Amino acid sequence: FGPNVRWAKDLPCPSVEYPAHALLSDVDLAVAQASGRLSGHPGPVHLNLCFRENLAPDGGPVRGAPERNSQWEPKYLDSLPMQRWIYSGLPHSSYLAPFSEPCPSEVISALVRLVSDSDARVVVVVGSLRNAKEVLL
């Protein structure tokens, strides 16, 4: 599909090395990309789902690599986070469209003055801000 898709990913064969929550997050991201929620431009996505030989439906040891197992642990699937997701009816992961608000010039000026002070010790914290009031505390 090449450049015609909004997002593409090769997903590995089911195994304990590829946790269920990672698969669910990848599927949710594919839906967000396909719906245009992240870019404003809906379109096709490509998920390449790898299967074991002969599309073998049975879990258990992997042929040729008996130390690997294709089943997720029942205690993992029965965990509180997974059960919460199963019964919630909501996506496992939520993705929001990126947005930017221009930073007021007074904030930039205050930061420049603070950094310009030779005795100042500056700590930069990187993370998400919920609103404009959190820009400068």
Coordinates of N, CA and C in Angstrom, one line a residue:
F1 N 0.8 -1.2 0.0 CA 0.0 0.0 0.0 C 0.9 1.3 0.0
G2 N 2.1 1.1 0.4 CA 3.1 2.2 0.3 C 2.6 3.5 0.9
P3 N 2.8 4.6 0.2 CA 2.5 5.9 0.7 C 1.1 6.3 0.8
N4 N 0.2 5.4 0.4 CA -1.2 5.6 0.4 C -1.9 5.4 1.8
V5 N -1.2 4.9 2.7 CA -1.8 4.6 4.0 C -1.5 5.7 5.0
R6 N -2.3 5.9 6.0 CA -2.0 6.9 7.1 C -1.0 6.3 8.1
W7 N -1.0 4.9 8.3 CA -0.2 4.3 9.2 C -0.1 2.8 8.9
A8 N 1.1 2.2 9.1 CA 1.3 0.8 8.9 C 2.1 0.2 9.9
K9 N 1.9 -1.1 10.3 CA 2.7 -1.7 11.3 C 2.7 -3.2 11.0
D10 N 3.8 -3.9 11.2 CA 3.9 -5.3 11.1 C 3.8 -5.8 12.6
L11 N 2.8 -6.6 12.8 CA 2.6 -7.1 14.2 C 3.1 -8.5 14.2
P12 N 3.9 -8.9 15.3 CA 4.5 -10.2 15.4 C 3.4 -11.3 15.7
C13 N 3.9 -12.5 15.5 CA 3.0 -13.7 15.9 C 2.6 -13.6 17.3
P14 N 1.4 -14.1 17.7 CA 1.0 -14.1 19.1 C 2.0 -14.9 19.9
S15 N 2.4 -14.3 21.0 CA 3.3 -15.0 21.9 C 3.4 -14.2 23.2
V16 N 4.0 -14.7 24.2 CA 4.1 -14.0 25.5 C 5.1 -12.9 25.4
E17 N 5.9 -12.9 24.4 CA 6.8 -11.7 24.2 C 6.1 -10.5 23.6
Y18 N 4.9 -10.7 23.1 CA 4.1 -9.5 22.6 C 2.9 -9.4 23.4
P19 N 2.9 -8.7 24.5 CA 1.8 -8.6 25.4 C 0.5 -8.1 24.8
A20 N -0.6 -8.6 25.4 CA -1.9 -8.2 24.9 C -2.1 -6.7 24.9
H21 N -1.7 -6.0 25.9 CA -1.9 -4.6 26.0 C -1.1 -3.9 24.9
A22 N 0.0 -4.4 24.4 CA 0.7 -3.8 23.3 C -0.1 -4.0 22.0
L23 N -0.6 -5.1 21.8 CA -1.5 -5.4 20.7 C -2.7 -4.5 20.7
L24 N -3.4 -4.3 21.8 CA -4.5 -3.5 21.9 C -4.2 -2.0 21.7
S25 N -3.1 -1.6 22.2 CA -2.6 -0.2 21.9 C -2.3 0.0 20.4
D26 N -1.7 -0.9 19.8 CA -1.5 -0.8 18.3 C -2.8 -0.8 17.5
V27 N -3.7 -1.6 17.9 CA -5.0 -1.6 17.2 C -5.7 -0.2 17.4
D28 N -5.7 0.3 18.7 CA -6.3 1.6 18.9 C -5.6 2.7 18.2
L29 N -4.3 2.6 18.0 CA -3.6 3.7 17.3 C -4.0 3.6 15.8
A30 N -4.1 2.4 15.3 CA -4.6 2.2 13.9 C -6.0 2.8 13.7
V31 N -6.9 2.6 14.6 CA -8.2 3.1 14.5 C -8.2 4.7 14.5
A32 N -7.3 5.2 15.4 CA -7.2 6.7 15.5 C -6.6 7.3 14.2
Q33 N -5.7 6.6 13.7 CA -5.1 7.1 12.4 C -6.1 6.9 11.3
A34 N -6.8 5.8 11.2 CA -7.8 5.6 10.1 C -8.9 6.6 10.2
S35 N -9.3 7.0 11.4 CA -10.5 7.9 11.5 C -10.0 9.3 11.3
G36 N -8.7 9.6 11.3 CA -8.3 11.0 11.1 C -8.2 11.7 12.4
R37 N -8.4 11.0 13.6 CA -8.4 11.7 14.9 C -7.1 12.4 15.2
L38 N -6.0 11.9 14.6 CA -4.7 12.5 15.0 C -4.2 13.5 13.9
S39 N -4.7 13.3 12.7 CA -4.2 14.2 11.6 C -5.2 15.1 11.0
G40 N -6.5 14.7 11.2 CA -7.6 15.4 10.6 C -7.8 14.9 9.2
H41 N -7.1 13.9 8.8 CA -7.2 13.3 7.4 C -7.4 11.8 7.5
P42 N -8.7 11.4 7.5 CA -8.9 10.0 7.6 C -8.4 9.2 6.4
G43 N -8.1 8.0 6.5 CA -7.7 7.2 5.4 C -7.3 5.8 5.8
P44 N -6.9 5.0 4.9 CA -6.6 3.6 5.2 C -5.3 3.4 6.1
V45 N -5.3 2.3 6.8 CA -4.1 1.9 7.6 C -3.8 0.5 7.1
H46 N -2.6 0.0 7.4 CA -2.2 -1.4 7.0 C -1.6 -2.0 8.3
L47 N -2.3 -3.1 8.7 CA -1.8 -3.9 9.8 C -1.5 -5.2 9.2
N48 N -0.2 -5.6 9.3 CA 0.3 -6.9 8.7 C 0.3 -7.8 9.9
L49 N -0.7 -8.7 10.0 CA -0.7 -9.7 11.1 C 0.0 -10.9 10.8
C50 N 1.1 -11.2 11.5 CA 1.8 -12.5 11.2 C 1.1 -13.6 12.0
F51 N 1.1 -14.8 11.3 CA 0.5 -15.9 11.9 C 1.5 -17.1 11.9
R52 N 1.3 -18.0 12.8 CA 2.2 -19.2 12.8 C 1.9 -20.0 11.6
E53 N 2.8 -20.9 11.3 CA 2.6 -21.8 10.1 C 1.2 -22.5 10.1
N54 N 0.6 -22.6 8.9 CA -0.7 -23.2 8.7 C -1.8 -22.5 9.5
L55 N -1.6 -21.3 9.9 CA -2.6 -20.6 10.7 C -3.0 -21.4 11.9
A56 N -2.1 -22.1 12.5 CA -2.4 -23.0 13.7 C -3.1 -22.2 14.8
P57 N -4.3 -22.7 15.1 CA -5.1 -22.0 16.1 C -4.7 -22.4 17.5
D58 N -4.1 -23.5 17.7 CA -3.8 -24.0 19.1 C -2.6 -23.2 19.7
G59 N -2.8 -22.9 21.0 CA -1.7 -22.3 21.7 C -0.8 -23.3 22.2
G60 N 0.3 -22.9 22.8 CA 1.2 -23.8 23.4 C 2.6 -23.6 22.8
P61 N 3.5 -24.6 23.0 CA 4.8 -24.5 22.5 C 4.9 -24.2 21.0
V62 N 5.8 -23.4 20.6 CA 6.0 -23.1 19.1 C 6.9 -24.1 18.5
R63 N 6.4 -24.7 17.3 CA 7.2 -25.7 16.6 C 8.6 -25.1 16.2
G64 N 9.6 -25.8 16.5 CA 11.0 -25.3 16.2 C 11.6 -24.4 17.3
A65 N 10.7 -24.0 18.2 CA 11.2 -23.2 19.3 C 10.4 -23.6 20.6
P66 N 10.5 -24.8 21.1 CA 9.7 -25.2 22.2 C 9.8 -24.4 23.4
E67 N 10.8 -23.6 23.6 CA 11.0 -22.8 24.8 C 10.0 -21.6 24.7
R68 N 9.5 -21.3 23.5 CA 8.5 -20.2 23.4 C 7.1 -20.7 23.5
N69 N 6.2 -19.9 23.9 CA 4.8 -20.2 24.1 C 3.9 -19.2 23.4
S70 N 2.9 -19.7 22.7 CA 2.1 -18.7 21.9 C 0.8 -18.3 22.7
Q71 N 0.7 -18.7 24.0 CA -0.5 -18.4 24.8 C -0.1 -17.3 25.8
W72 N -1.0 -16.4 26.0 CA -0.8 -15.4 27.0 C -1.2 -16.1 28.3
E73 N -0.5 -15.7 29.4 CA -0.7 -16.3 30.7 C -2.1 -16.0 31.2
P74 N -2.9 -17.0 31.6 CA -4.3 -16.7 32.1 C -4.3 -15.6 33.2
K75 N -3.2 -15.6 34.1 CA -3.2 -14.6 35.2 C -3.1 -13.2 34.7
Y76 N -2.4 -13.1 33.5 CA -2.2 -11.8 32.9 C -3.6 -11.3 32.3
L77 N -4.2 -12.3 31.6 CA -5.5 -11.9 31.0 C -6.6 -11.7 32.0
D78 N -6.5 -12.3 33.2 CA -7.5 -12.1 34.2 C -7.1 -11.0 35.2
S79 N -6.0 -10.2 34.8 CA -5.6 -9.1 35.7 C -6.6 -8.0 35.7
L80 N -6.6 -7.2 36.8 CA -7.5 -6.1 37.0 C -7.5 -5.1 35.8
P81 N -6.4 -4.7 35.3 CA -6.4 -3.8 34.1 C -7.0 -4.4 32.9
M82 N -6.8 -5.7 32.6 CA -7.4 -6.3 31.4 C -8.9 -6.4 31.6
Q83 N -9.3 -6.8 32.8 CA -10.7 -7.0 33.1 C -11.5 -5.7 33.0
R84 N -10.8 -4.6 33.5 CA -11.4 -3.3 33.5 C -11.6 -2.9 32.0
W85 N -10.7 -3.2 31.2 CA -10.8 -2.9 29.7 C -11.9 -3.7 29.1
I86 N -11.9 -5.0 29.4 CA -12.9 -5.9 28.8 C -14.3 -5.4 29.0
Y87 N -14.6 -5.0 30.3 CA -16.0 -4.7 30.7 C -16.3 -3.2 30.5
S88 N -15.3 -2.4 30.1 CA -15.6 -1.0 30.0 C -16.3 -0.6 28.7
G89 N -16.0 -1.4 27.6 CA -16.5 -1.1 26.3 C -15.8 0.1 25.7
L90 N -14.7 0.5 26.2 CA -13.9 1.6 25.7 C -12.6 1.1 25.1
P91 N -12.0 1.9 24.2 CA -10.6 1.5 23.7 C -9.6 1.3 24.8
H92 N -8.6 0.5 24.6 CA -7.6 0.3 25.6 C -6.8 1.5 25.8
S93 N -6.5 2.2 24.7 CA -5.6 3.4 24.7 C -6.4 4.6 24.0
S94 N -6.2 5.8 24.5 CA -6.8 7.0 23.9 C -5.7 7.8 23.2
Y95 N -6.0 8.3 22.1 CA -5.1 9.2 21.4 C -5.8 10.5 21.1
L96 N -5.1 11.6 21.4 CA -5.7 12.9 21.1 C -4.9 13.6 20.0
A97 N -5.5 14.4 19.2 CA -4.9 15.1 18.2 C -3.9 16.1 18.8
P98 N -2.7 16.2 18.2 CA -1.8 17.2 18.7 C -2.3 18.6 18.5
F99 N -2.0 19.5 19.3 CA -2.4 20.9 19.1 C -1.3 21.8 19.8
S100 N -1.3 23.0 19.4 CA -0.4 23.9 20.0 C -1.0 25.3 20.2
E101 N -0.7 25.9 21.3 CA -1.2 27.2 21.6 C 0.0 28.1 21.6
P102 N 0.0 29.3 21.0 CA 1.1 30.1 21.1 C 1.4 30.6 22.5
C103 N 2.6 30.6 22.9 CA 3.0 30.9 24.3 C 3.0 32.5 24.3
P104 N 2.3 33.0 25.3 CA 2.3 34.5 25.4 C 3.8 35.1 25.5
S105 N 4.0 36.2 24.9 CA 5.3 36.8 24.9 C 5.8 37.1 26.3
E106 N 4.9 37.4 27.2 CA 5.4 37.7 28.6 C 6.0 36.5 29.2
V107 N 5.5 35.3 28.9 CA 6.1 34.1 29.4 C 7.5 33.9 28.9
I108 N 7.6 34.1 27.6 CA 8.9 33.9 26.9 C 9.9 34.9 27.5
S109 N 9.5 36.2 27.7 CA 10.4 37.2 28.2 C 10.8 36.8 29.6
A110 N 9.9 36.3 30.4 CA 10.2 36.0 31.8 C 11.2 34.8 31.8
L111 N 11.1 33.9 31.0 CA 12.0 32.7 30.9 C 13.4 33.2 30.4
V112 N 13.4 34.1 29.4 CA 14.7 34.6 29.0 C 15.4 35.4 30.1
R113 N 14.7 36.2 30.8 CA 15.3 36.9 32.0 C 15.8 35.9 33.0
L114 N 15.1 34.9 33.3 CA 15.5 33.9 34.3 C 16.7 33.2 33.9
V115 N 16.8 32.8 32.6 CA 18.0 32.0 32.1 C 19.2 33.0 32.0
S116 N 19.0 34.2 31.7 CA 20.1 35.2 31.5 C 20.8 35.5 32.8
D117 N 20.1 35.3 33.9 CA 20.8 35.6 35.2 C 21.9 34.6 35.4
S118 N 23.1 35.0 35.6 CA 24.2 34.1 35.7 C 24.2 33.2 36.9
D119 N 23.5 33.6 38.0 CA 23.4 32.8 39.2 C 22.2 31.9 39.2
A120 N 21.4 32.0 38.2 CA 20.1 31.2 38.1 C 20.4 29.7 37.9
R121 N 19.7 28.9 38.5 CA 19.7 27.4 38.2 C 18.4 27.1 37.6
V122 N 18.4 26.6 36.4 CA 17.2 26.3 35.7 C 17.0 24.8 35.6
V123 N 15.8 24.4 35.8 CA 15.4 23.0 35.6 C 14.3 23.0 34.5
V124 N 14.5 22.2 33.5 CA 13.5 22.1 32.5 C 12.7 20.8 32.7
V125 N 11.4 20.8 32.8 CA 10.6 19.7 33.0 C 9.8 19.5 31.7
V126 N 9.9 18.3 31.1 CA 9.3 18.0 29.9 C 8.1 17.1 30.1
G127 N 6.9 17.4 29.6 CA 5.7 16.6 29.8 C 4.5 17.3 29.3
S128 N 3.4 16.7 29.5 CA 2.1 17.3 29.0 C 1.6 18.3 30.0
L129 N 1.0 19.4 29.5 CA 0.4 20.4 30.2 C -1.1 20.3 29.9
R130 N -1.9 20.4 31.0 CA -3.4 20.2 30.8 C -4.0 21.5 30.4
N131 N -3.5 22.7 30.7 CA -4.1 23.9 30.4 C -3.0 25.0 30.4
A132 N -3.4 26.2 29.9 CA -2.5 27.3 29.8 C -1.9 27.8 31.1
K133 N -2.7 27.6 32.2 CA -2.2 28.1 33.5 C -1.0 27.3 34.0
E134 N -0.8 26.1 33.5 CA 0.3 25.3 33.9 C 1.6 25.6 33.2
V135 N 1.6 26.5 32.2 CA 2.7 26.8 31.4 C 3.8 27.4 32.3
L136 N 3.5 28.3 33.2 CA 4.5 28.9 34.0 C 4.0 29.0 35.4
L137 N 4.5 28.2 36.3 CA 4.0 28.2 37.7 C 5.1 28.9 38.6

